[in-house]
JSON list of C-alpha atoms in Angstrom, two decimals:
[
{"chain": "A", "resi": 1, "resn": "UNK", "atom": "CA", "xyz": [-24.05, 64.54, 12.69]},
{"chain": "A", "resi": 2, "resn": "UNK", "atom": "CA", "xyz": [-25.46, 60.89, 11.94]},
{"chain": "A", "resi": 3, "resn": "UNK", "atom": "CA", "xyz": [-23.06, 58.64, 14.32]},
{"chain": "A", "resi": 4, "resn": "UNK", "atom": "CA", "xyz": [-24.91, 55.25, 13.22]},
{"chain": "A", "resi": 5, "resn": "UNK", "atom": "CA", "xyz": [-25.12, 55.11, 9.59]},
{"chain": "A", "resi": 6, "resn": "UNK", "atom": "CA", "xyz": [-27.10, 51.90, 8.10]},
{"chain": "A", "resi": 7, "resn": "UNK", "atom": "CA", "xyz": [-27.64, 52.48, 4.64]},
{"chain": "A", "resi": 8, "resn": "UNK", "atom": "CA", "xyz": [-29.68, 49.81, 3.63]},
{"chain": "A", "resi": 9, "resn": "UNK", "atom": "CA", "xyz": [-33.44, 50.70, 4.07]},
{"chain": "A", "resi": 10, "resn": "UNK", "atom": "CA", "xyz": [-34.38, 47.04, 2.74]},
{"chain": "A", "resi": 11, "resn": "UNK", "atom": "CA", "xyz": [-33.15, 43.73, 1.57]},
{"chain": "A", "resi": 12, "resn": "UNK", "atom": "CA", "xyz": [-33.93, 40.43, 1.30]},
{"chain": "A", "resi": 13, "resn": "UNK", "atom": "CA", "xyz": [-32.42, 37.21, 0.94]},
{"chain": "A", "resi": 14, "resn": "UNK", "atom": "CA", "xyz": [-33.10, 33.95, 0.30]},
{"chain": "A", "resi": 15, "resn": "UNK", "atom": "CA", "xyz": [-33.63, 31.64, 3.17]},
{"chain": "A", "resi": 16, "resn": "UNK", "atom": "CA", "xyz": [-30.44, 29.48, 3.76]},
{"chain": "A", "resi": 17, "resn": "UNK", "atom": "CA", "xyz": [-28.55, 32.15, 2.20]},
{"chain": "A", "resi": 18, "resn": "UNK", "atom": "CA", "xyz": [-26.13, 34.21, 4.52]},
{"chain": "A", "resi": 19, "resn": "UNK", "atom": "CA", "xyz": [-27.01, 37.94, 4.71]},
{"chain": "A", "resi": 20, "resn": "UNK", "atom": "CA", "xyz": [-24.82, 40.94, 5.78]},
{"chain": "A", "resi": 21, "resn": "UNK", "atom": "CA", "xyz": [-26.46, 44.09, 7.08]},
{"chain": "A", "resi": 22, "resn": "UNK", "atom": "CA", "xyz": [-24.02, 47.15, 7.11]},
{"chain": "A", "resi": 23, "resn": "UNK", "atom": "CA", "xyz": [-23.54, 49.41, 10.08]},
{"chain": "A", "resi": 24, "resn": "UNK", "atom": "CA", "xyz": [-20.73, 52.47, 9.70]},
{"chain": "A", "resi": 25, "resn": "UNK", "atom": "CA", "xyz": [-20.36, 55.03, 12.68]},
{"chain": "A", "resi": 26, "resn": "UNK", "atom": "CA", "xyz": [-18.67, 57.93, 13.94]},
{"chain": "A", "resi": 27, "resn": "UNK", "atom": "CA", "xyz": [-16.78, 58.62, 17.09]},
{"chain": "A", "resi": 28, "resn": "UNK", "atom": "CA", "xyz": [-13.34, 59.93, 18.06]},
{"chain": "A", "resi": 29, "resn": "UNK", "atom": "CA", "xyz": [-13.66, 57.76, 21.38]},
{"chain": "A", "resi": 30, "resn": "UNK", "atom": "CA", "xyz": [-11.43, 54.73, 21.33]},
{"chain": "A", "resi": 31, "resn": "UNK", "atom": "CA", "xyz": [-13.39, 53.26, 24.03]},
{"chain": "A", "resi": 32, "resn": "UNK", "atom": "CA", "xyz": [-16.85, 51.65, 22.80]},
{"chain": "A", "resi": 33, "resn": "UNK", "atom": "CA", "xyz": [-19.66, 49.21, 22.22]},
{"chain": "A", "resi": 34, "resn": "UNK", "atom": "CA", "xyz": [-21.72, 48.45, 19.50]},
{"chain": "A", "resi": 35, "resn": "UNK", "atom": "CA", "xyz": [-24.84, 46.59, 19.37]},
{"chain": "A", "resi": 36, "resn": "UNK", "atom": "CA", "xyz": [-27.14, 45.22, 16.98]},
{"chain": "A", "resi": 37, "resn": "UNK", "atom": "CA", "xyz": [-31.22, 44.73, 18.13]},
{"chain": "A", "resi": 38, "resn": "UNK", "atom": "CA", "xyz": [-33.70, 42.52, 16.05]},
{"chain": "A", "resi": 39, "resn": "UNK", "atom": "CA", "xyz": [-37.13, 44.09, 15.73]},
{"chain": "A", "resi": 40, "resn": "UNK", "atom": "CA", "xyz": [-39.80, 41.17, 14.33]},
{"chain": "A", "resi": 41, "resn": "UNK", "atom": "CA", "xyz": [-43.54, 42.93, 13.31]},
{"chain": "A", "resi": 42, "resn": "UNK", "atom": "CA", "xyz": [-44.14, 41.96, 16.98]},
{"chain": "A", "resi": 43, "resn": "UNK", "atom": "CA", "xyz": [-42.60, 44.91, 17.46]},
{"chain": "A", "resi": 44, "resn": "UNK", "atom": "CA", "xyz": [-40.81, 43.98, 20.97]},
{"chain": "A", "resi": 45, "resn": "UNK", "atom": "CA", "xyz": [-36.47, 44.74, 20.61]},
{"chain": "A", "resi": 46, "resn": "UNK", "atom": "CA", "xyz": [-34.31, 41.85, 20.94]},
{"chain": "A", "resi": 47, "resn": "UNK", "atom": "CA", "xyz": [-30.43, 41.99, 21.91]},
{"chain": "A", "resi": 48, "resn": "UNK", "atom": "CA", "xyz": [-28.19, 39.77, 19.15]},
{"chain": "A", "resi": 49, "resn": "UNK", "atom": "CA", "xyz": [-24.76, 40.55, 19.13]},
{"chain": "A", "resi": 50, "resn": "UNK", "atom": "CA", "xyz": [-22.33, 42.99, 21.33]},
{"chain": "A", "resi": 51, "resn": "UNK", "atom": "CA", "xyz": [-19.08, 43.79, 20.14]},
{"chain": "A", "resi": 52, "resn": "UNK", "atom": "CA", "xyz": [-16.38, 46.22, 22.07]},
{"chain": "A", "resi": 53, "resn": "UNK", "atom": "CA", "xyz": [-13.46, 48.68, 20.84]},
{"chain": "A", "resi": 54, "resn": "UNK", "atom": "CA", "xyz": [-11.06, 46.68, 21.89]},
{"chain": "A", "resi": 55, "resn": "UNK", "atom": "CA", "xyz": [-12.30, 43.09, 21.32]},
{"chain": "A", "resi": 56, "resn": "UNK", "atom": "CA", "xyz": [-9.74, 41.29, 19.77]},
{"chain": "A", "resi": 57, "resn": "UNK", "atom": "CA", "xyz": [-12.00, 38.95, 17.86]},
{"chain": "A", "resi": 58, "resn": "UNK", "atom": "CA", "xyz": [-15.25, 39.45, 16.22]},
{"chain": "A", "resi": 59, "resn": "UNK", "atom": "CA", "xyz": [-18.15, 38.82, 18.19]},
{"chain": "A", "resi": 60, "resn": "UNK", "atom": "CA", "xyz": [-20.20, 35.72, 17.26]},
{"chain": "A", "resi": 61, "resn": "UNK", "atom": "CA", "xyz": [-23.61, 35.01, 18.54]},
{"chain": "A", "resi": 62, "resn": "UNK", "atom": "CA", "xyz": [-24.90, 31.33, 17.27]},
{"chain": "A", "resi": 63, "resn": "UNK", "atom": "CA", "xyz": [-26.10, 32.10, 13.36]},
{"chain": "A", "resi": 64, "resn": "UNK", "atom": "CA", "xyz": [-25.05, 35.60, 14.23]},
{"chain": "A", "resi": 65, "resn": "UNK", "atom": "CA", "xyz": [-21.07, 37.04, 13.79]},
{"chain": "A", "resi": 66, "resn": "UNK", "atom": "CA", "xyz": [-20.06, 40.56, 13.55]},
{"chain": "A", "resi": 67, "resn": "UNK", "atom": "CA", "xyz": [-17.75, 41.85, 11.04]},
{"chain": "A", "resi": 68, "resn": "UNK", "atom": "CA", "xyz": [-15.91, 44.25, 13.12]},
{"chain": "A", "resi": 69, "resn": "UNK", "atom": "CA", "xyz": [-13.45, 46.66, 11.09]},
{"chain": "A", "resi": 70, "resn": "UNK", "atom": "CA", "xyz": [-12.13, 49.24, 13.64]},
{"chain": "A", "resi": 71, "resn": "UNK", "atom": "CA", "xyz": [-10.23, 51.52, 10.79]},
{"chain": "A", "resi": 72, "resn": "UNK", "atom": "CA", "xyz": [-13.33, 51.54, 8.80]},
{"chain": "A", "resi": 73, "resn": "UNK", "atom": "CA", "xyz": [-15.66, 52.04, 11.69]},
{"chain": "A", "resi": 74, "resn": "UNK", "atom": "CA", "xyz": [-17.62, 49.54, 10.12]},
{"chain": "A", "resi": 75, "resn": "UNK", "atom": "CA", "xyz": [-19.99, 47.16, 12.40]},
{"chain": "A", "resi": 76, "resn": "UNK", "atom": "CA", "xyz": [-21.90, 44.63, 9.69]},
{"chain": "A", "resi": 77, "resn": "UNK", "atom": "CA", "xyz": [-23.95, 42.37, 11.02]},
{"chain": "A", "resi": 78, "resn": "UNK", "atom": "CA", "xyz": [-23.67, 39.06, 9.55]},
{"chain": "A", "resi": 79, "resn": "UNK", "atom": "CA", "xyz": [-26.58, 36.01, 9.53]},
{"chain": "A", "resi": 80, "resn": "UNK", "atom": "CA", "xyz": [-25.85, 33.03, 8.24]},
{"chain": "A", "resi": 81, "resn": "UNK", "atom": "CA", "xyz": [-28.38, 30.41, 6.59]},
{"chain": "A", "resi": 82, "resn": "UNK", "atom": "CA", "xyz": [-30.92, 32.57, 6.71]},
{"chain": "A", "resi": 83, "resn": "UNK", "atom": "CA", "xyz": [-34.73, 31.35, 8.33]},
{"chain": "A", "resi": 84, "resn": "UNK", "atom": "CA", "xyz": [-38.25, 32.61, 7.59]},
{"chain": "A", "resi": 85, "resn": "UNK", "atom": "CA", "xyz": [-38.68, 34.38, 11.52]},
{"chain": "A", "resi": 86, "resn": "UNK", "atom": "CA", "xyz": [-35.34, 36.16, 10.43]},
{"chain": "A", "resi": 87, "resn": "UNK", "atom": "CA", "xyz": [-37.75, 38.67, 8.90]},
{"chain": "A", "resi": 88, "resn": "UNK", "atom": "CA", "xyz": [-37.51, 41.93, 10.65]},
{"chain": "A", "resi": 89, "resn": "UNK", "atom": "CA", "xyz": [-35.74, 45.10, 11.30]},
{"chain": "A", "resi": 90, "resn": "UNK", "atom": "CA", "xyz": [-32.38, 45.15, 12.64]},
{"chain": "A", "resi": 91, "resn": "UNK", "atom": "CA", "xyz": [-30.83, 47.92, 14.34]},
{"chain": "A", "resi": 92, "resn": "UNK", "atom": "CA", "xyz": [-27.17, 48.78, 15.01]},
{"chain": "A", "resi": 93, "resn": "UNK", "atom": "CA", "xyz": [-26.17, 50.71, 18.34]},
{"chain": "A", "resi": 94, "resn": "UNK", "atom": "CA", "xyz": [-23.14, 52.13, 19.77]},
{"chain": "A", "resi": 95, "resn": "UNK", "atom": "CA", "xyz": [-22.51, 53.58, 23.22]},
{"chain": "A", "resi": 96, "resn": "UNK", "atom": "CA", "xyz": [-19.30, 55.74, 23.98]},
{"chain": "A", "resi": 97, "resn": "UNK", "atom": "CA", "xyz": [-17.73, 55.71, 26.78]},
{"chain": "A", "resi": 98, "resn": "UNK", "atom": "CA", "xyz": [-16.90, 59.11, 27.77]},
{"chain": "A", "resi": 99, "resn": "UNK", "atom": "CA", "xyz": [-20.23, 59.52, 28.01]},
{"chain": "A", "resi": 100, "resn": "UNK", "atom": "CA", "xyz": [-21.12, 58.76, 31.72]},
{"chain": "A", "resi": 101, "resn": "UNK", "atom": "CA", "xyz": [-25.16, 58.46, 31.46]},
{"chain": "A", "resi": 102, "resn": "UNK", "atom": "CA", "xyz": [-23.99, 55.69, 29.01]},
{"chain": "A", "resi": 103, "resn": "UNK", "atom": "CA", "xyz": [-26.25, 57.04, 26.37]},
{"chain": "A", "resi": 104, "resn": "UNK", "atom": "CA", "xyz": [-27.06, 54.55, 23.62]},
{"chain": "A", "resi": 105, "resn": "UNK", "atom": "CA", "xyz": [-27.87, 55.60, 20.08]},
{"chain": "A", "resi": 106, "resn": "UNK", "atom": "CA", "xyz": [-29.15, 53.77, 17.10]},
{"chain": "A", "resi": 107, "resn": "UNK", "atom": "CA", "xyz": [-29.20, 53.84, 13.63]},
{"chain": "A", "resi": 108, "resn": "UNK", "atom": "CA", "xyz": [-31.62, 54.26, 10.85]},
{"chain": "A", "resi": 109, "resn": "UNK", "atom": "CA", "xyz": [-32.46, 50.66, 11.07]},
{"chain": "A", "resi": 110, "resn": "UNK", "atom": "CA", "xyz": [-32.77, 47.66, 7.86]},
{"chain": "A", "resi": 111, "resn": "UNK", "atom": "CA", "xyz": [-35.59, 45.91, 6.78]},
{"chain": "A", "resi": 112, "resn": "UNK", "atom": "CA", "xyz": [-34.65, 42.35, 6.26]},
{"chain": "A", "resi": 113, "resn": "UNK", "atom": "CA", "xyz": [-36.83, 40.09, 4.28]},
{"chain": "A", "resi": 114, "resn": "UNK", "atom": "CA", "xyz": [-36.14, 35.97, 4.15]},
{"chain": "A", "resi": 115, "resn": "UNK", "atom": "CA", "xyz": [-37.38, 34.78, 1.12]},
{"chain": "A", "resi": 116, "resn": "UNK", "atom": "CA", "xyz": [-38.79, 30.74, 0.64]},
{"chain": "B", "resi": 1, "resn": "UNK", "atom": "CA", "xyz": [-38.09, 38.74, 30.22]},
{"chain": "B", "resi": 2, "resn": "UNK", "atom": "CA", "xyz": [-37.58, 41.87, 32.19]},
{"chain": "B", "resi": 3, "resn": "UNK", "atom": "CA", "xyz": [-39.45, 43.70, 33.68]},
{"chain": "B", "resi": 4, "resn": "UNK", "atom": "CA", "xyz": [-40.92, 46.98, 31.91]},
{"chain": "B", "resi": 5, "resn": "UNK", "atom": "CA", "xyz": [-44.21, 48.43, 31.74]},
{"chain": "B", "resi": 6, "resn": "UNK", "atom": "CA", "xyz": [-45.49, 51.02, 29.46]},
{"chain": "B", "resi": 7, "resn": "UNK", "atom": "CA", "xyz": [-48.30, 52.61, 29.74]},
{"chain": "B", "resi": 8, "resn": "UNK", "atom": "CA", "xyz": [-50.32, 53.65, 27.97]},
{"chain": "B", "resi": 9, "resn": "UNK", "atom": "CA", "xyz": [-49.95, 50.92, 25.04]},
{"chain": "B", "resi": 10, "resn": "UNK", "atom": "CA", "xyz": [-51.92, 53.30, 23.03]},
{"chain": "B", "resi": 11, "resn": "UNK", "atom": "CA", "xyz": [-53.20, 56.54, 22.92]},
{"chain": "B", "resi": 12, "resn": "UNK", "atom": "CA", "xyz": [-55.24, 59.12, 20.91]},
{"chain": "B", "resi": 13, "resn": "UNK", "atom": "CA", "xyz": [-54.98, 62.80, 22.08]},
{"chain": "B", "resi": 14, "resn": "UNK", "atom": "CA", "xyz": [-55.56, 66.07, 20.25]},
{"chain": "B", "resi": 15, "resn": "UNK", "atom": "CA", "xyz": [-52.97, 68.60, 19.25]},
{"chain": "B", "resi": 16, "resn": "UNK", "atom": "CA", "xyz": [-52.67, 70.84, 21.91]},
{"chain": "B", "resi": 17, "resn": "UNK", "atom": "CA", "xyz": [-52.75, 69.11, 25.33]},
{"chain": "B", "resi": 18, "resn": "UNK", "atom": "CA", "xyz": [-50.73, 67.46, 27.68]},
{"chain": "B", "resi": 19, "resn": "UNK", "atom": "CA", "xyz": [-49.51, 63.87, 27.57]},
{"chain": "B", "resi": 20, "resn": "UNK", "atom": "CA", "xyz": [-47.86, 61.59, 30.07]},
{"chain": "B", "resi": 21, "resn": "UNK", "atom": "CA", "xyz": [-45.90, 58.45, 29.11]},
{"chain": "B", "resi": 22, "resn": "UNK", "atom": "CA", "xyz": [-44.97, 56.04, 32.04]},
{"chain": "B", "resi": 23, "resn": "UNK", "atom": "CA", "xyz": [-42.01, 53.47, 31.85]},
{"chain": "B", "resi": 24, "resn": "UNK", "atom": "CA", "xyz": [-42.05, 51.28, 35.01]},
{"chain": "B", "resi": 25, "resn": "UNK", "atom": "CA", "xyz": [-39.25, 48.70, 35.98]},
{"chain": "B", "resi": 26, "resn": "UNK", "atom": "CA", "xyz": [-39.11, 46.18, 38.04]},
{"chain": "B", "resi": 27, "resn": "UNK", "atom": "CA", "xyz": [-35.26, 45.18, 38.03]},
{"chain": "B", "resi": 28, "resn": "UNK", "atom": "CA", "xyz": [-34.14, 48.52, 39.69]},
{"chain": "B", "resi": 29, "resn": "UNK", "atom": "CA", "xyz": [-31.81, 49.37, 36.99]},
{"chain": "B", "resi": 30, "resn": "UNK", "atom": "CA", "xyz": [-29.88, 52.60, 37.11]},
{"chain": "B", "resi": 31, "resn": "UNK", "atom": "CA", "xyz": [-30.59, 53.77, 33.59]},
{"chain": "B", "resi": 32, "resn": "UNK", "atom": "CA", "xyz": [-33.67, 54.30, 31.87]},
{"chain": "B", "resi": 33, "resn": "UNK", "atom": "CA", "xyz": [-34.16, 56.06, 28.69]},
{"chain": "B", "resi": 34, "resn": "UNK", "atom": "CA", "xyz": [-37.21, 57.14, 26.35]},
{"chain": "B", "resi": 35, "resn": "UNK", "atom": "CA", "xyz": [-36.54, 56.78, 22.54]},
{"chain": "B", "resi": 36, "resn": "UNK", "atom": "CA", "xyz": [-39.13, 57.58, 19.63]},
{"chain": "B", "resi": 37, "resn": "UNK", "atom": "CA", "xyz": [-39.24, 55.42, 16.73]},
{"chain": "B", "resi": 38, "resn": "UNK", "atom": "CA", "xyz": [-40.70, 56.60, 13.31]},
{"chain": "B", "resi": 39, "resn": "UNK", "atom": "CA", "xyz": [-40.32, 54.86, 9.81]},
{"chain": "B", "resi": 40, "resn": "UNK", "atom": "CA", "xyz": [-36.78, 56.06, 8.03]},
{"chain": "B", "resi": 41, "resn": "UNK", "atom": "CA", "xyz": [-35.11, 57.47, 11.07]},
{"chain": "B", "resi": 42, "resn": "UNK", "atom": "CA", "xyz": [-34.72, 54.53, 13.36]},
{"chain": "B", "resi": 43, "resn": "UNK", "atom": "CA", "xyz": [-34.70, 54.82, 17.16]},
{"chain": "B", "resi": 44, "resn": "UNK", "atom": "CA", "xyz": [-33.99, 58.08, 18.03]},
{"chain": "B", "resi": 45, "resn": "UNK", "atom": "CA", "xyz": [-33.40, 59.28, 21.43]},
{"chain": "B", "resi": 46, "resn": "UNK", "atom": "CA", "xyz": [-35.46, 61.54, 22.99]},
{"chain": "B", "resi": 47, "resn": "UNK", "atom": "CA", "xyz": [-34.36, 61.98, 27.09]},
{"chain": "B", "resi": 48, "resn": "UNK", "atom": "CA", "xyz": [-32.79, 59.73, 29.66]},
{"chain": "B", "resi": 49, "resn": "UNK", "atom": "CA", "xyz": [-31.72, 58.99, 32.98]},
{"chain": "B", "resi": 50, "resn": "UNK", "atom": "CA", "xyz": [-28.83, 58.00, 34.48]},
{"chain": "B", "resi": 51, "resn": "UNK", "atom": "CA", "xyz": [-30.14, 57.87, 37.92]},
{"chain": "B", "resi": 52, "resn": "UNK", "atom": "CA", "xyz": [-33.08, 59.64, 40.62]},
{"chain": "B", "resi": 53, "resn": "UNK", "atom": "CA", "xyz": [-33.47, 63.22, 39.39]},
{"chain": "B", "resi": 54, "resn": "UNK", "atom": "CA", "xyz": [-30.31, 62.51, 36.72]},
{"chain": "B", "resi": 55, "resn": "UNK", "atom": "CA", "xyz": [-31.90, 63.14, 33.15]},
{"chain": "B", "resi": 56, "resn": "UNK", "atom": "CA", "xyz": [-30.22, 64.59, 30.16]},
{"chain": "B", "resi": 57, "resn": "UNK", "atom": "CA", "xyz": [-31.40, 65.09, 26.37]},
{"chain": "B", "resi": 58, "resn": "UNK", "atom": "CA", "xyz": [-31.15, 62.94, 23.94]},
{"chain": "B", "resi": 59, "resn": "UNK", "atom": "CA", "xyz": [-31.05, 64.12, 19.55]},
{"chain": "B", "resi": 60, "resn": "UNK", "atom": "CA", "xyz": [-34.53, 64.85, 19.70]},
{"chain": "B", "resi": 61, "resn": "UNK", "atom": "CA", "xyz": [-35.53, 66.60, 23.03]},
{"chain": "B", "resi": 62, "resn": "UNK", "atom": "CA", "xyz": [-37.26, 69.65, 21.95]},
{"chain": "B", "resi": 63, "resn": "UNK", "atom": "CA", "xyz": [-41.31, 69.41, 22.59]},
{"chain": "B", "resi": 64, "resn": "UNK", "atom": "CA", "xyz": [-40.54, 66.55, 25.79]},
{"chain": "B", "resi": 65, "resn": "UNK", "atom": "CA", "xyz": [-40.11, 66.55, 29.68]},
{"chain": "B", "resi": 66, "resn": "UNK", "atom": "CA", "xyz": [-39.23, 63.52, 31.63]},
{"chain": "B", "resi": 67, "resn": "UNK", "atom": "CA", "xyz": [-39.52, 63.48, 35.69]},
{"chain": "B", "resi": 68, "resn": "UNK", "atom": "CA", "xyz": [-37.69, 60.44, 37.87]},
{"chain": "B", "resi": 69, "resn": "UNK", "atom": "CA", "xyz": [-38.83, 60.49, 41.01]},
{"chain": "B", "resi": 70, "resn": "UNK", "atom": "CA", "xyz": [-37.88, 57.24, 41.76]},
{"chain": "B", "resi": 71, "resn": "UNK", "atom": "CA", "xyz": [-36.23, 54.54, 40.57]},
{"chain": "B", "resi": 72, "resn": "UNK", "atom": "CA", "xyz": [-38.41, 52.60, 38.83]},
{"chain": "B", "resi": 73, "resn": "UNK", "atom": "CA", "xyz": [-40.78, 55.18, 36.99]},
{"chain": "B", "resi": 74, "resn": "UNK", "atom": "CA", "xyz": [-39.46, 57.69, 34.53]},
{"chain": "B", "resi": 75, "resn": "UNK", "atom": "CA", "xyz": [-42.05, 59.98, 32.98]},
{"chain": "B", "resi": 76, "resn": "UNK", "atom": "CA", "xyz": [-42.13, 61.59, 29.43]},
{"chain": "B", "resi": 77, "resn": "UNK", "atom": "CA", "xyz": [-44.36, 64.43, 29.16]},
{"chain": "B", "resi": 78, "resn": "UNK", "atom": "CA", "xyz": [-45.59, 65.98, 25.98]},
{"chain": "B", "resi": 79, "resn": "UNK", "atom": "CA", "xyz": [-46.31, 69.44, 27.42]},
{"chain": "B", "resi": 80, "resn": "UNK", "atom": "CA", "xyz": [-48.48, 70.65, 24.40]},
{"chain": "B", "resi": 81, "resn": "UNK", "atom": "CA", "xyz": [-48.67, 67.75, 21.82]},
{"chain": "B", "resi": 82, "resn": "UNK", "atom": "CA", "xyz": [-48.28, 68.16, 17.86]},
{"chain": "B", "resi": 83, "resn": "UNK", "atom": "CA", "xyz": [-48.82, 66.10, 14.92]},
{"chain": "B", "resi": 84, "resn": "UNK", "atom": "CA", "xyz": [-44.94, 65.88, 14.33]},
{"chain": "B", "resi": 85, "resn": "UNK", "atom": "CA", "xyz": [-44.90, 63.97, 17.68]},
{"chain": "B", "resi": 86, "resn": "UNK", "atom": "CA", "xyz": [-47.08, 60.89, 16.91]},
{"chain": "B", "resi": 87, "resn": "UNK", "atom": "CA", "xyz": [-45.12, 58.13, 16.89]},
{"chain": "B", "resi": 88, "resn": "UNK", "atom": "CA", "xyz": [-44.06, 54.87, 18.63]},
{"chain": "B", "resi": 89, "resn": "UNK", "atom": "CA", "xyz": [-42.69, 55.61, 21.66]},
{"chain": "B", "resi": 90, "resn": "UNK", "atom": "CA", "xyz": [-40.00, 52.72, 23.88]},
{"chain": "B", "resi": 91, "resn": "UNK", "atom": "CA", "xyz": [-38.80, 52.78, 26.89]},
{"chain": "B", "resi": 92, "resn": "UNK", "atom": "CA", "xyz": [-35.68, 50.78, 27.89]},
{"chain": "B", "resi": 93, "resn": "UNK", "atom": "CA", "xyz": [-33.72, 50.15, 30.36]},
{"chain": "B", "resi": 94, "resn": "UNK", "atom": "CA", "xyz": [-29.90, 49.12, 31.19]},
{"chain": "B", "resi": 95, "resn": "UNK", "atom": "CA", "xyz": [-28.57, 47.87, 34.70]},
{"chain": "B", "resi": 96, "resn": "UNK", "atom": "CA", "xyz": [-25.19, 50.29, 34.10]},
{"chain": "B", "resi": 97, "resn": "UNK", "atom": "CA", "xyz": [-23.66, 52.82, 31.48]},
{"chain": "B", "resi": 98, "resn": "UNK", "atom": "CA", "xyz": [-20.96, 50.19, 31.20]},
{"chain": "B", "resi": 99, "resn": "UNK", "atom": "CA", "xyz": [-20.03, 49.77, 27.31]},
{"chain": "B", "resi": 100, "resn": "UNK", "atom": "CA", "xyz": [-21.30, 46.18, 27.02]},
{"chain": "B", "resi": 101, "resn": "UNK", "atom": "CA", "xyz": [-24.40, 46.18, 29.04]},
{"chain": "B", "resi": 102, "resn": "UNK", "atom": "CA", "xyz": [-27.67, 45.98, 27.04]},
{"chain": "B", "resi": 103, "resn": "UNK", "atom": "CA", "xyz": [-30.60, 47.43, 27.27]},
{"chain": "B", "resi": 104, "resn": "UNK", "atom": "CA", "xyz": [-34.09, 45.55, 27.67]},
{"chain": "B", "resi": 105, "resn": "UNK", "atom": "CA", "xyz": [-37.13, 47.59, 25.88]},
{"chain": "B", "resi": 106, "resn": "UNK", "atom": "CA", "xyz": [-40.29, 48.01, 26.70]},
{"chain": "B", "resi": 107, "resn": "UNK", "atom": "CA", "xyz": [-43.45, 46.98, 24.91]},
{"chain": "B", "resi": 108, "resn": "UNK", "atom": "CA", "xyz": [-43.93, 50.74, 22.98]},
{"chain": "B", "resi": 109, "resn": "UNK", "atom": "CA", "xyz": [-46.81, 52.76, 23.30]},
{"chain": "B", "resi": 110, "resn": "UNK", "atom": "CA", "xyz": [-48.44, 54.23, 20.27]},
{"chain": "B", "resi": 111, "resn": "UNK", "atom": "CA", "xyz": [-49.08, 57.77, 20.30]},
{"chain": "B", "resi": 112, "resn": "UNK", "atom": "CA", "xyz": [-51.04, 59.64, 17.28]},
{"chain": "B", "resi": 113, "resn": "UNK", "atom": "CA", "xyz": [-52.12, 62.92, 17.78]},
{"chain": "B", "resi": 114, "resn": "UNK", "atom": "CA", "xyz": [-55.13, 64.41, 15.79]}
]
C-alpha cells in the first residue's frame, strides 16, 4: 500500500502567487516525521521543511509553511509568493518511528512550474 | 554540502551483466540508503543500511544486492541487469534513524541498460 500519496503530477502557478502542494499518508504509528525535498532540473535533493507527529505548530521554513492536519494525515506543502527558481519537483517524505533502520519513504513527487 | 560520492555518474551496460553502484561518505553517518527514481513513481526505495553489515529491503528490492563493509561505502549490485532497471539511481545518507533527522543525497548516477 502507497503510504505517501501526492496526487498532483503537475501544476503551476504564477510567480508571486502562493502555491500549495498536497501530501496525504498512511500509518497507524503515532510517532513520526514528515519531510518535503525540492528537486530543481539540477537534479541534486534539497531539504525544505520537517514537521513531527506531535509538533504542536506547523512547521514554517522562510517562504515555506506546512499545513499539518494530523486527523486527515494530510502534509501540504505551502510556498508563498512564488519565484522563477521555485520551478522543480517537490517531494513529500515520512519516516515512522517504530521502524528502527529509520527507513524514509517518499512519494510520487509534483512538478511545480512558476509562471512570469 | 556533505559529503557523498557516487560513482559511477553514468553508465551504459547491457542486459545481462553485473553492475556495481558505489555511495561513499565522508561524514560517517550511520545510515545510508539506495533509492531509484523513475518518472511517475517518485523515489522509491530500493535497500538500506542502518549500520556495518545492517541492510534491509526497501519497496523495490527484488533484482538488487547491497554490501557495507564499512562505514562509509555501501554497494548496490545489479546481479544480472534488465531494461526495467534503468533508471536514476541516489544515494543518501542520514546521521541517525531519529524522526527529524534529514537525509543529504547524493549526486545520482544514471543507469540505462541496453
Amino acid at each position: 500500500a502507497q503510504k505517501i500519496t501526492q496526487t498532483q503530477p503537475g501544476m503551476f502557478v504564477q510567480e508571486k502567487e502562493a502555491v500549495t502542494l498536497d501530501c496525504t499518508y498512511d500509518t497507524s504509528d503515532p510517532s513520526y516525521g514528515l519531510f518535503w525535498y525540492k528537486q530543481p532540473s539540477s537534479g541534486e535533493m534539497i531539504f525544505l521543511i520537517y514537521q513531527g507527529s506531535y509538533d504542536q505548530q506547523n512547521a514554517t521554513e522562510g517562504r515555506y509553511s506546512l499545513n499539518f492536519q494530523k486527523a486527515r494525515k494530510s502534509a501540504n506543502l505551502v510556498i508563498s509568493a512564488s519565484q522563477l527558481g521555485d520551478s522543480a519537483m517537490y517531494f513529500c517524505a515520512m519516516r515512522e518511528s517504530y521502524n528502527q533502520g529509520g527507513k524514509l519513504i517518499f512519494g510520487q513527487g509534483t512538478e511545480l512550474s512558476v509562471k512570469p | 554540502d556533505a559529503g557523498i560520492t557516487q560513482s559511477p555518474r553514468h553508465k551504459v551496460t547491457e542486459t545481462g551483466t553485473p553492475v556495481t553502484l558505489r555511495c561513499h561518505q565522508t561524514e560517517n553517518h550511520r545510515y545510508m540508503y539506495w533509492y531509484r527514481q523513475d518518472p511517475g513513481h517518485g523515489l522509491r526505495l530500493i535497500h538500506y543500511s542502518y549500520g556495518v553489515k545492517d541492510t534491509d529491503k526497501g519497496e523495490v528490492s527484488d533484482g538488487y544486492s547491497v554490501s557495507r563493509s564499512k562505514t562509509e561505502d555501501f554497494l548496490l549490485t545489479l546481479e544480472s541487469a534488465t531494461s526495467s532497471q534503468t533508471s536514476v539511481y541516489f544515494c543518501a545518507i542520514s546521521e541517525s534513524g531519529m524522526l527529524n533527522t534529514e537525509a543529504f543525497f547524493g549526486q545520482g548516477t544514471r543507469l540505462t541498460v541496453v
